[in-house]
Short mmCIF file of C-alpha atoms in Angstrom, two decimals:
data_model
loop_
_atom_site.label_atom_id
_atom_site.label_comp_id
_atom_site.label_asym_id
_atom_site.label_seq_id
_atom_site.Cartn_x
_atom_site.Cartn_y
_atom_site.Cartn_z
CA MET A 100 43.44 -58.35 -32.24
CA LEU A 101 45.07 -59.13 -35.59
CA VAL A 102 43.10 -58.49 -38.78
CA ASN A 103 45.43 -59.49 -41.61
CA PHE A 104 47.44 -62.14 -39.74
CA PHE A 105 47.31 -64.92 -37.16
CA TYR A 106 49.90 -66.66 -34.96
CA THR A 107 51.47 -70.06 -34.82
CA THR A 108 54.59 -70.93 -32.82
CA SER A 109 57.94 -72.49 -33.60
CA ILE A 110 61.13 -73.35 -31.70
CA HIS A 111 64.67 -72.10 -32.22
CA LEU A 112 67.57 -73.10 -29.94
CA GLY A 113 65.14 -74.47 -27.40
CA LYS A 114 63.04 -71.28 -27.18
CA ARG A 115 59.55 -70.67 -28.54
CA TYR A 116 58.79 -67.71 -30.76
CA HIS A 117 55.75 -66.38 -32.61
CA VAL A 118 55.33 -67.08 -36.30
CA LEU A 119 53.14 -64.51 -38.06
CA ARG A 120 51.05 -65.90 -40.91
CA SER A 121 48.76 -64.24 -43.42
CA SER A 122 45.00 -64.63 -43.04
CA ASP A 123 44.39 -63.30 -46.56
CA GLN A 124 42.41 -65.77 -48.66
CA ASP A 125 44.94 -65.81 -51.51
CA ASN A 126 47.98 -66.12 -49.23
CA PHE A 127 46.43 -67.92 -46.28
CA GLY A 128 48.99 -69.39 -43.91
CA LYS A 129 52.04 -67.86 -45.61
CA GLU A 130 54.69 -66.87 -43.08
CA PHE A 131 55.75 -63.25 -42.60
CA THR A 132 59.37 -64.33 -42.61
CA PRO A 133 61.00 -60.99 -41.61
CA LEU A 134 59.46 -61.16 -38.14
CA SER A 135 60.62 -64.77 -37.73
CA ILE A 136 64.15 -63.72 -38.70
CA HIS A 137 64.05 -60.90 -36.14
CA LEU A 138 62.84 -63.17 -33.32
CA ARG A 139 65.42 -65.83 -34.13
CA ASP A 140 68.09 -63.10 -34.07
CA LEU A 141 66.89 -62.11 -30.59
CA ILE A 142 67.18 -65.70 -29.43
CA GLU A 143 70.66 -66.07 -30.90
CA SER A 144 71.77 -62.85 -29.19
CA GLY A 145 70.82 -64.33 -25.80
CA SER A 146 67.45 -62.63 -25.19
CA HIS A 147 65.37 -64.29 -22.50
CA GLN A 148 62.34 -66.35 -23.43
CA GLN A 149 60.00 -63.75 -21.92
CA SER A 150 61.57 -60.95 -23.97
CA VAL A 151 61.09 -62.97 -27.15
CA ARG A 152 57.53 -63.79 -26.11
CA LYS A 153 56.67 -60.10 -25.61
CA SER A 154 58.42 -58.91 -28.74
CA GLY A 155 56.47 -61.13 -31.15
CA PRO A 156 52.93 -59.81 -30.45
CA CYS A 157 54.11 -56.18 -30.08
CA VAL A 158 55.82 -56.14 -33.48
CA ALA A 159 53.02 -58.18 -35.10
CA ASN A 160 50.32 -55.82 -33.85
CA PHE A 161 52.22 -52.84 -35.25
CA ILE A 162 52.73 -54.57 -38.62
CA ASP A 163 49.00 -55.33 -38.75
CA TYR A 164 48.17 -51.67 -37.95
CA PHE A 165 50.71 -50.39 -40.50
CA HIS A 166 49.40 -52.76 -43.17
CA ILE A 167 45.85 -51.39 -42.75
CA ALA A 168 46.91 -47.74 -42.44
CA SER A 169 49.02 -47.97 -45.61
CA LYS A 170 45.83 -48.40 -47.64
CA TYR A 171 44.73 -44.87 -46.74
CA ILE A 172 47.95 -42.97 -47.62
CA THR A 173 50.31 -42.36 -50.51
CA PRO A 174 53.54 -44.35 -49.83
CA THR A 175 55.82 -41.33 -49.48
CA LYS A 176 58.47 -41.25 -46.78
CA SER A 177 56.73 -38.35 -45.03
CA ALA A 178 53.31 -40.03 -45.00
CA ILE A 179 54.78 -43.34 -43.84
CA ASN A 180 56.61 -41.68 -40.94
CA THR A 181 53.41 -39.88 -39.98
CA VAL A 182 51.54 -43.21 -39.89
CA PHE A 183 54.29 -44.65 -37.68
CA ARG A 184 54.09 -41.75 -35.21
CA GLU A 185 50.29 -41.96 -35.21
CA TYR A 186 50.56 -45.50 -33.86
CA HIS A 187 50.78 -43.95 -30.37
CA SER A 188 47.48 -42.18 -31.04
CA TYR A 189 45.98 -45.47 -32.22
CA LEU A 190 47.10 -47.25 -29.04
CA THR A 191 45.91 -44.56 -26.62
CA ALA A 192 43.05 -42.62 -28.28
CA GLY A 193 41.67 -45.03 -30.85
CA GLU A 194 38.51 -43.84 -32.57
CA ASP A 195 38.84 -40.52 -30.70
CA SER A 196 42.18 -39.84 -32.39
CA PHE A 197 42.87 -36.52 -34.13
CA SER A 198 44.06 -38.57 -37.13
CA GLU A 199 41.57 -39.53 -39.82
CA THR A 200 43.82 -42.44 -40.79
CA VAL A 201 43.79 -43.83 -37.24
CA ARG A 202 40.01 -43.50 -37.06
CA LYS A 203 39.71 -45.47 -40.30
CA VAL A 204 42.04 -48.18 -38.95
CA CYS A 205 39.87 -48.46 -35.83
CA GLU A 206 36.87 -49.35 -37.98
CA THR A 207 38.40 -52.77 -38.61
CA LYS A 208 41.06 -52.98 -35.89
CA PRO A 209 39.76 -51.65 -32.53
CA SER A 210 42.25 -49.79 -30.34
CA PRO A 211 43.31 -51.30 -26.98
CA LYS A 212 43.26 -47.74 -25.52
CA VAL A 213 46.24 -48.20 -23.22
CA GLU A 214 48.08 -45.62 -21.11
CA ASN A 215 51.07 -43.61 -22.37
CA SER A 216 53.46 -45.79 -20.40
CA SER A 217 52.12 -48.97 -22.05
CA SER A 218 52.38 -47.37 -25.49
CA PHE A 219 56.00 -46.51 -24.77
CA ASN A 220 56.72 -50.10 -23.69
CA TYR A 221 55.13 -51.45 -26.90
CA HIS A 222 57.29 -49.11 -28.97
CA MET A 223 60.40 -50.34 -27.16
CA GLN A 224 59.73 -53.80 -28.63
CA ILE A 225 59.10 -52.42 -32.13
CA ILE A 226 62.18 -50.19 -32.44
CA PRO A 227 64.81 -53.01 -32.57
CA PHE A 228 62.85 -54.54 -35.44
CA LEU A 229 62.80 -51.24 -37.35
CA LYS A 230 66.47 -50.56 -36.71
CA ASP A 231 67.49 -53.97 -38.03
CA LEU A 232 65.17 -54.05 -41.05
CA LYS A 233 67.95 -53.65 -43.64
CA ASN A 234 69.82 -56.68 -42.28
CA ILE A 235 66.56 -58.59 -41.94
CA TYR A 236 65.68 -57.84 -45.56
CA GLN A 237 69.08 -59.07 -46.76
CA THR A 238 68.53 -62.33 -44.89
CA TYR A 239 65.00 -62.53 -46.30
CA GLU A 240 66.36 -62.22 -49.86
CA GLU A 241 68.92 -64.95 -49.14
CA TYR A 242 66.09 -67.20 -47.95
CA ILE A 243 64.26 -66.57 -51.24
CA GLU A 244 67.38 -67.28 -53.32
CA ASN A 245 67.95 -70.56 -51.48
CA GLY A 246 64.32 -71.63 -51.68
CA LEU A 247 63.78 -71.41 -47.91
CA THR A 248 60.76 -69.14 -48.33
CA ALA A 249 58.52 -68.06 -51.19
CA ASP A 250 58.72 -64.57 -52.68
CA GLN A 251 55.67 -62.55 -51.63
CA PRO A 252 55.16 -59.21 -53.43
CA GLU A 253 52.88 -58.00 -50.66
CA THR A 254 55.57 -58.72 -48.08
CA SER A 255 58.26 -56.98 -50.14
CA GLN A 256 56.09 -53.88 -50.53
CA LEU A 257 55.31 -53.86 -46.84
CA ILE A 258 58.99 -54.11 -45.89
CA ASP A 259 59.91 -51.38 -48.40
CA SER A 260 57.42 -49.08 -46.66
CA LEU A 261 58.60 -50.05 -43.17
CA MET A 262 62.21 -49.34 -44.17
CA LYS A 263 61.25 -45.71 -44.85
CA ILE A 264 60.53 -45.16 -41.15
CA THR A 265 63.28 -43.06 -39.65
CA PRO A 266 63.92 -41.54 -36.21
CA SER A 267 63.33 -37.84 -35.59
CA MET A 268 65.61 -35.49 -33.70
CA SER A 269 64.36 -34.95 -30.14
CA LYS A 270 65.58 -32.62 -27.43
CA ILE A 271 67.40 -34.35 -24.57
CA SER A 272 65.51 -33.68 -21.37
CA LYS A 273 67.07 -32.37 -18.18
CA TYR A 274 66.21 -35.69 -16.51
CA GLU A 275 68.10 -37.67 -19.15
CA LYS A 276 71.15 -35.40 -18.87
CA ALA A 277 71.16 -35.78 -15.08
CA ALA A 278 70.71 -39.54 -15.39
CA MET A 279 73.61 -39.86 -17.82
CA ALA A 280 75.79 -37.67 -15.62
CA HIS A 281 75.19 -40.07 -12.71
CA HIS A 282 75.78 -43.12 -14.94
CA ILE A 283 72.13 -44.17 -14.76
CA THR A 284 70.95 -45.59 -18.05
CA PRO A 285 67.77 -43.78 -19.12
CA MET A 286 65.92 -44.39 -22.38
CA THR A 287 68.51 -42.73 -24.56
CA ALA A 288 71.94 -42.97 -26.07
CA GLY A 289 74.45 -40.23 -26.61
CA SER A 290 76.51 -37.74 -24.71
CA CYS A 291 75.49 -35.39 -21.93
CA LYS A 292 76.92 -32.53 -24.03
CA LYS A 293 74.49 -33.09 -26.89
CA GLN A 294 71.24 -31.14 -26.98
CA ARG A 295 69.33 -33.38 -29.39
CA ARG A 296 69.28 -37.07 -30.25
CA ALA A 297 67.74 -39.40 -32.82
CA SER A 298 64.60 -40.98 -31.40
CA TYR A 299 61.69 -43.12 -32.54
CA THR A 300 59.65 -42.17 -29.45
CA GLY A 301 60.22 -38.44 -29.05
CA HIS A 302 56.52 -37.82 -29.82
CA ILE A 303 55.36 -40.02 -26.91
CA PRO A 304 54.85 -38.16 -23.60
CA TYR A 305 57.40 -39.41 -21.12
CA GLU A 306 56.03 -40.42 -17.73
CA GLU A 307 58.41 -40.67 -14.76
CA SER A 308 57.21 -43.84 -13.05
CA PHE A 309 59.61 -43.81 -10.09
CA ALA A 310 57.97 -40.90 -8.28
CA LYS A 311 54.42 -42.13 -8.90
CA THR A 312 53.11 -43.51 -5.61
CA ILE A 313 51.16 -46.76 -5.53
CA GLU A 314 47.40 -46.41 -5.34
CA GLU A 315 44.98 -48.14 -2.99
CA HIS A 316 44.05 -50.75 -5.61
CA GLN A 317 47.71 -51.77 -5.98
CA PHE A 318 48.32 -53.18 -2.50
CA PHE A 319 46.25 -55.62 -0.49
CA PRO A 320 44.93 -54.15 2.81
CA LEU A 321 47.42 -55.22 5.48
CA ASP A 322 44.73 -56.18 7.98
CA ARG A 323 42.97 -58.48 5.47
CA ILE A 324 45.82 -60.61 4.14
CA THR A 325 45.28 -63.30 6.78
CA ASP A 326 41.63 -63.49 5.74
CA LEU A 327 42.75 -63.86 2.11
CA ILE A 328 45.03 -66.76 3.01
CA ASN A 329 42.32 -68.48 5.03
CA ASN A 330 39.82 -68.05 2.18
CA ALA A 331 42.10 -69.65 -0.43
CA SER A 332 40.45 -72.40 -2.45
CA SER A 333 43.29 -74.85 -1.75
CA PHE A 334 46.25 -75.34 0.57
CA ARG A 335 48.53 -74.73 -2.41
CA ASN A 336 46.99 -71.31 -3.02
CA ALA A 337 47.13 -70.49 0.70
CA CYS A 338 50.87 -71.32 0.65
CA LEU A 339 51.44 -69.19 -2.43
CA TYR A 340 49.62 -66.15 -0.99
CA ALA A 341 51.39 -66.46 2.36
CA LEU A 342 54.80 -66.84 0.67
CA ILE A 343 54.41 -63.64 -1.37
CA ALA A 344 53.00 -61.69 1.58
CA ALA A 345 55.85 -62.88 3.81
CA THR A 346 58.77 -62.43 1.38
CA ASN A 347 57.58 -59.78 -1.19
CA ALA A 348 58.41 -62.32 -3.92
CA ARG A 349 57.20 -61.61 -7.41
CA ASP A 350 54.59 -64.06 -8.74
CA SER A 351 57.14 -65.77 -10.98
CA GLU A 352 59.72 -66.01 -8.20
CA ALA A 353 57.17 -67.63 -5.89
CA ASP A 354 55.68 -70.21 -8.24
CA GLN A 355 59.15 -71.33 -9.40
CA ILE A 356 60.67 -72.18 -6.00
CA LEU A 357 62.06 -75.68 -5.51
CA TRP A 358 61.99 -77.84 -2.39
CA GLN A 359 65.72 -77.28 -1.97
CA ASP A 360 65.03 -73.54 -1.57
CA ILE A 361 63.14 -74.14 1.68
CA ASN A 362 64.92 -74.87 4.97
CA PHE A 363 62.34 -76.37 7.33
CA SER A 364 64.66 -76.44 10.34
CA THR A 365 65.63 -72.75 10.20
CA ARG A 366 62.35 -71.65 8.61
CA GLU A 367 64.12 -69.88 5.77
CA VAL A 368 63.14 -69.45 2.11
CA LEU A 369 65.53 -68.49 -0.69
CA LEU A 370 64.52 -66.98 -4.04
CA ARG A 371 67.12 -68.21 -6.52
CA ASN A 372 67.95 -67.17 -10.07
CA PRO A 373 67.28 -70.18 -12.35
CA ASN A 374 70.26 -69.23 -14.50
CA THR A 375 72.79 -69.47 -11.66
CA ARG A 376 71.92 -72.86 -10.15
CA SER A 377 75.02 -75.05 -9.95
CA HIS A 378 73.33 -78.22 -11.23
CA PRO A 379 70.38 -77.08 -13.39
CA SER A 380 69.71 -80.46 -14.99
CA GLU A 381 69.30 -82.01 -11.54
CA ALA A 382 67.39 -79.08 -10.07
CA TYR A 383 64.99 -78.93 -13.00
CA ARG A 384 64.60 -82.62 -13.67
CA GLY A 385 61.28 -83.66 -15.13
CA ILE A 386 60.84 -80.68 -17.48
CA SER A 387 62.12 -80.18 -21.02
CA GLU A 388 64.73 -77.69 -22.18
CA ILE A 389 61.94 -75.67 -23.81
CA ASP A 390 60.04 -75.44 -20.53
CA ARG A 391 63.24 -74.64 -18.64
CA ASN A 392 63.72 -71.66 -20.94
CA ARG A 393 60.32 -70.37 -19.81
CA LEU A 394 61.58 -69.83 -16.25
CA GLU A 395 61.43 -66.11 -15.49
CA TRP A 396 63.84 -63.92 -13.58
CA LYS A 397 63.42 -60.15 -13.43
CA GLY A 398 66.78 -59.30 -11.96
CA ARG A 399 66.21 -59.74 -8.23
CA GLY A 400 69.54 -58.81 -6.69
CA THR A 401 69.48 -61.07 -3.64
CA GLU A 402 68.42 -64.55 -2.57
CA LEU A 403 67.81 -63.25 0.95
CA THR A 404 64.27 -63.18 2.28
CA VAL A 405 63.08 -62.12 5.72
CA LEU A 406 59.67 -63.54 6.55
CA LEU A 407 57.11 -60.97 7.68
CA GLU A 408 54.80 -62.28 10.37
CA PRO A 409 52.22 -63.67 10.74
CA TYR A 410 52.47 -64.68 7.07
CA GLY A 411 55.77 -66.54 7.52
CA THR A 412 54.23 -68.79 10.17
CA LEU A 413 51.10 -69.22 8.04
CA PHE A 414 53.23 -70.25 5.07
CA PHE A 415 54.89 -73.13 6.91
CA LYS A 416 51.60 -74.17 8.49
CA LYS A 417 49.77 -74.24 5.16
CA LEU A 418 52.78 -75.94 3.56
CA GLU A 419 52.38 -78.86 5.96
CA ASP A 420 48.71 -79.16 4.96
CA TYR A 421 49.62 -78.90 1.27
CA LEU A 422 52.18 -81.70 1.65
CA ARG A 423 49.73 -83.87 3.53
CA TYR A 424 46.63 -83.43 1.39
CA GLU A 425 47.46 -82.06 -2.09
CA TYR A 426 51.10 -82.51 -3.09
CA LYS A 427 51.86 -85.38 -5.48
CA PRO A 428 55.28 -86.95 -4.69
CA SER A 429 55.08 -88.80 -8.01
CA CYS A 430 54.90 -85.58 -10.04
CA GLY A 431 58.46 -86.14 -11.28
CA HIS A 432 59.91 -82.67 -10.68
CA ASN A 433 61.32 -80.56 -7.83
CA PHE A 434 58.93 -77.62 -7.95
CA VAL A 435 56.99 -76.94 -4.77
CA PHE A 436 53.81 -75.81 -6.51
CA HIS A 437 51.90 -77.79 -9.11
CA ASP A 438 48.32 -78.05 -10.37
CA LYS A 439 45.95 -80.88 -9.49
CA TYR A 440 47.53 -83.04 -12.19
CA GLY A 441 51.12 -82.51 -11.01
CA LYS A 442 52.10 -80.00 -13.72
CA PRO A 443 54.47 -77.28 -12.42
CA LEU A 444 52.45 -74.19 -11.60
CA PHE A 445 54.68 -71.84 -13.59
CA LEU A 446 53.73 -73.75 -16.77
CA CYS A 447 49.98 -73.44 -16.13
CA ASP A 448 47.70 -70.78 -17.58
CA TYR A 449 48.12 -67.82 -15.22
CA SER A 450 44.68 -66.33 -15.79
CA THR A 451 42.57 -69.41 -15.08
CA VAL A 452 44.73 -71.37 -12.64
CA ILE A 453 46.18 -68.56 -10.52
CA LEU A 454 44.55 -65.14 -11.03
CA HIS A 455 40.92 -66.31 -11.16
CA GLN A 456 41.26 -68.27 -7.90
CA PHE A 457 43.04 -65.33 -6.24
CA LYS A 458 40.18 -63.00 -7.14
CA GLN A 459 37.66 -65.45 -5.67
CA ALA A 460 39.55 -65.50 -2.36
CA ALA A 461 39.96 -61.70 -2.46
CA ALA A 462 36.22 -61.25 -2.95
CA LYS A 463 35.55 -63.28 0.22
CA ALA A 464 38.23 -61.52 2.26
CA LEU A 465 37.03 -58.08 1.10
CA SER A 466 33.29 -58.70 0.97
CA ASP A 467 32.71 -55.13 2.19
CA GLN A 468 34.97 -53.70 -0.55
CA PRO A 469 33.98 -55.55 -3.75
CA HIS A 470 35.22 -52.71 -5.98
CA LEU A 471 38.72 -53.06 -4.49
CA ALA A 472 38.69 -56.87 -4.61
CA ARG A 473 37.99 -56.80 -8.36
CA ARG A 474 41.05 -54.61 -9.05
CA LEU A 475 43.61 -56.47 -6.95
CA GLY A 476 46.00 -59.07 -8.35
CA LEU A 477 48.50 -61.45 -6.80
CA HIS A 478 51.28 -58.84 -7.17
CA SER A 479 49.40 -56.62 -4.69
CA LEU A 480 50.73 -58.84 -1.88
CA ARG A 481 54.31 -57.90 -2.84
CA HIS A 482 53.31 -54.24 -2.75
CA SER A 483 51.74 -54.70 0.70
CA ASN A 484 54.90 -56.26 2.11
CA ILE A 485 57.18 -53.49 0.82
CA TYR A 486 54.67 -50.80 1.83
CA PHE A 487 54.69 -52.10 5.40
CA PHE A 488 58.47 -52.29 5.67
CA LYS A 489 58.84 -48.84 4.13
CA ASN A 490 56.35 -47.02 6.36
CA TYR A 491 55.28 -48.97 9.42
CA LEU A 492 57.98 -51.38 10.64
CA GLU A 493 58.88 -50.36 14.19
CA HIS A 494 62.51 -50.83 15.21
CA SER A 495 65.15 -49.50 17.59
CA GLN A 496 65.84 -46.40 15.50
CA GLY A 497 62.28 -45.40 14.75
CA GLN A 498 59.76 -46.50 12.15
CA GLY A 499 60.19 -47.70 8.58
CA LEU A 500 63.25 -49.01 6.73
CA SER A 501 65.43 -46.81 4.55
CA ASP A 502 65.57 -47.38 0.79
CA SER A 503 69.12 -48.72 1.06
CA GLU A 504 67.90 -51.27 3.62
CA LEU A 505 64.80 -52.14 1.61
CA ILE A 506 66.74 -52.86 -1.55
CA LEU A 507 68.45 -55.76 0.28
CA LEU A 508 65.02 -57.31 0.92
CA THR A 509 63.16 -56.53 -2.29
CA GLY A 510 65.84 -57.24 -4.87
CA HIS A 511 65.13 -54.04 -6.82
CA SER A 512 68.00 -53.13 -9.15
CA ASP A 513 67.27 -49.38 -8.98
CA ILE A 514 66.75 -47.69 -5.62
CA ARG A 515 64.42 -45.18 -7.29
CA SER A 516 61.87 -47.98 -7.69
CA LEU A 517 61.21 -47.77 -3.95
CA GLN A 518 60.05 -44.16 -4.06
CA LYS A 519 56.51 -45.14 -4.98
CA TYR A 520 56.04 -46.95 -1.67
CA ALA A 521 56.50 -43.76 0.38
CA LYS A 522 52.82 -42.89 0.25
CA ALA A 523 52.56 -42.44 4.02
CA ASP A 524 55.52 -40.05 3.99
CA ARG A 525 53.81 -37.85 1.41
CA GLU A 526 50.55 -37.82 3.34
CA MET A 527 52.38 -36.92 6.55
CA LEU A 528 54.21 -34.12 4.74
CA LEU A 529 50.95 -32.62 3.50
CA GLU A 530 49.40 -32.91 6.97
CA LYS A 531 52.40 -31.19 8.56
CA ILE A 532 52.23 -28.29 6.12
CA PHE A 533 48.47 -27.94 6.51
CA LEU A 534 48.71 -27.92 10.31
CA ALA A 535 51.57 -25.41 10.31
CA ASN A 536 49.71 -23.04 7.97
CA HIS A 537 46.54 -23.33 10.04
CA MET A 538 48.35 -22.49 13.28
CA ARG A 539 50.34 -19.60 11.80
CA LYS A 540 47.27 -18.18 10.08
CA ASN A 541 45.59 -17.93 13.47
CA GLY A 542 48.58 -16.21 15.04
CA ASN A 543 49.50 -19.21 17.15
CA ILE A 544 53.25 -19.40 16.51
CA LYS A 545 54.89 -21.95 18.82
CA SER A 546 58.39 -23.19 19.48
CA SER A 547 59.58 -26.22 17.50
CA ILE A 548 59.04 -28.55 20.49
CA GLU A 549 55.55 -27.20 21.13
CA PHE A 550 54.69 -27.57 17.48
CA GLN A 551 55.89 -31.19 17.37
CA VAL A 552 53.90 -32.10 20.49
CA LYS A 553 50.78 -30.45 19.09
CA TYR A 554 51.23 -32.16 15.74
CA LEU A 555 51.66 -35.60 17.31
CA GLU A 556 48.63 -35.10 19.55
CA GLU A 557 46.43 -34.15 16.63
CA ARG A 558 47.78 -36.97 14.48
CA LEU A 559 47.11 -39.44 17.30
CA GLU A 560 43.54 -38.21 17.45
CA ILE A 561 43.21 -38.77 13.70
CA PHE A 562 44.39 -42.37 14.02
CA LYS A 563 42.05 -42.98 16.96
CA ASN A 564 39.09 -41.79 14.92
CA GLU A 565 40.14 -43.95 11.97
CA LEU A 566 40.43 -46.98 14.26
CA LYS A 567 36.95 -46.31 15.69
CA LYS A 568 35.49 -46.16 12.16
CA GLN A 569 37.25 -49.39 11.20
CA ARG A 570 35.98 -51.26 14.28
CA LYS A 571 32.49 -49.91 13.73
CA THR A 572 32.58 -51.23 10.15
CA GLU A 573 33.81 -54.66 11.33
CA ASP A 574 31.09 -54.89 13.98
CA SER A 575 28.41 -54.13 11.39
CA ILE A 576 29.56 -56.99 9.13
#
């Protein structure tokens, strides 16, 4: 929530960006030009539309916070840097912050109270703006000299204060040194030999996300996905759910597919990068350049998809129904999915058109688990697909695909991203250790073969009991 400003939008080189304007009575509607300069610079440097879209609100929210906080401090370099580093406390602790300044800010600008990882991501959008402030200010002065913007004393004072923010020297962690040694780009710059580095985020607790396993509320129960598809409010939605469950496509990859990406004879689906299509003007006919720049692509490394059953079969079945009863051939574009008016689905409001209808179908499919249904989103179907392939897929060499095999299916750019799907492996490890300790504690030391047989027998009994409980629950519904 902005207190001192509000947004409008503008277009530069075919891409939309946020324009921050003052809501002050005396300066109402006046543009905060430095942010506009920064966002236009991002566009000119080739940043994707989604990056520009995220950067605007993140920087604007910080400027709004800083503008309020500046009223409660003396404008010394030390105090200004403290206010900057307290922004993390504002984002995560809010009115419970240790800082009196942050608590005062929260009286007029409530904190979103996000997690550490979200705070870090917000800061990653702010830092490029702070680093480039001197160049931005030079451009801002040129605009004033050429009459392209009006001189605003409040803006000049605000920029002068922002320009006093400097990075601190932080110790390089062992993780970062190891990452640099293996040519993995972490969140740092510098040499492996250095012990400290300049950082704007050294005060923010770093959270290693790769090793954090997915929780129950992050993947859709495998045995209920078919129910979800059958409870969809339209054939279009049923197709979309089945496609993601079958291919582990991201939401944006699924709702942007074109008819030419589907081979009905071989029953294959390709997920293609919009930026690498050979004839983009033909492929994306019917939409403007501005809308074309809104197409998302998060770096999927392969077009290959392997359809997981029964969702692959359900996708093609529901697709036939969608074509017969809902698809509008006169829509004027090549996208498979559109709303009831023919507008491409990727251009529709995600919350109302996609997420809300998904949650309605999830509530019906998980009527016995309403707490879980409320927490799940469309992306949970991608998690379910990868979770299955990682842990349960039976094949000639055992069970579950290796990370090197999975990366060919999921399109992840970093193999470490697949670690979080190994939840079953971790549970099995803990069970093995518990069983071994129990047996050895009771003086029952067996050979390795005897131990393995005993372990498998007991684990089989556990699964049998779980299956009985599940069937009992289904019979009672």
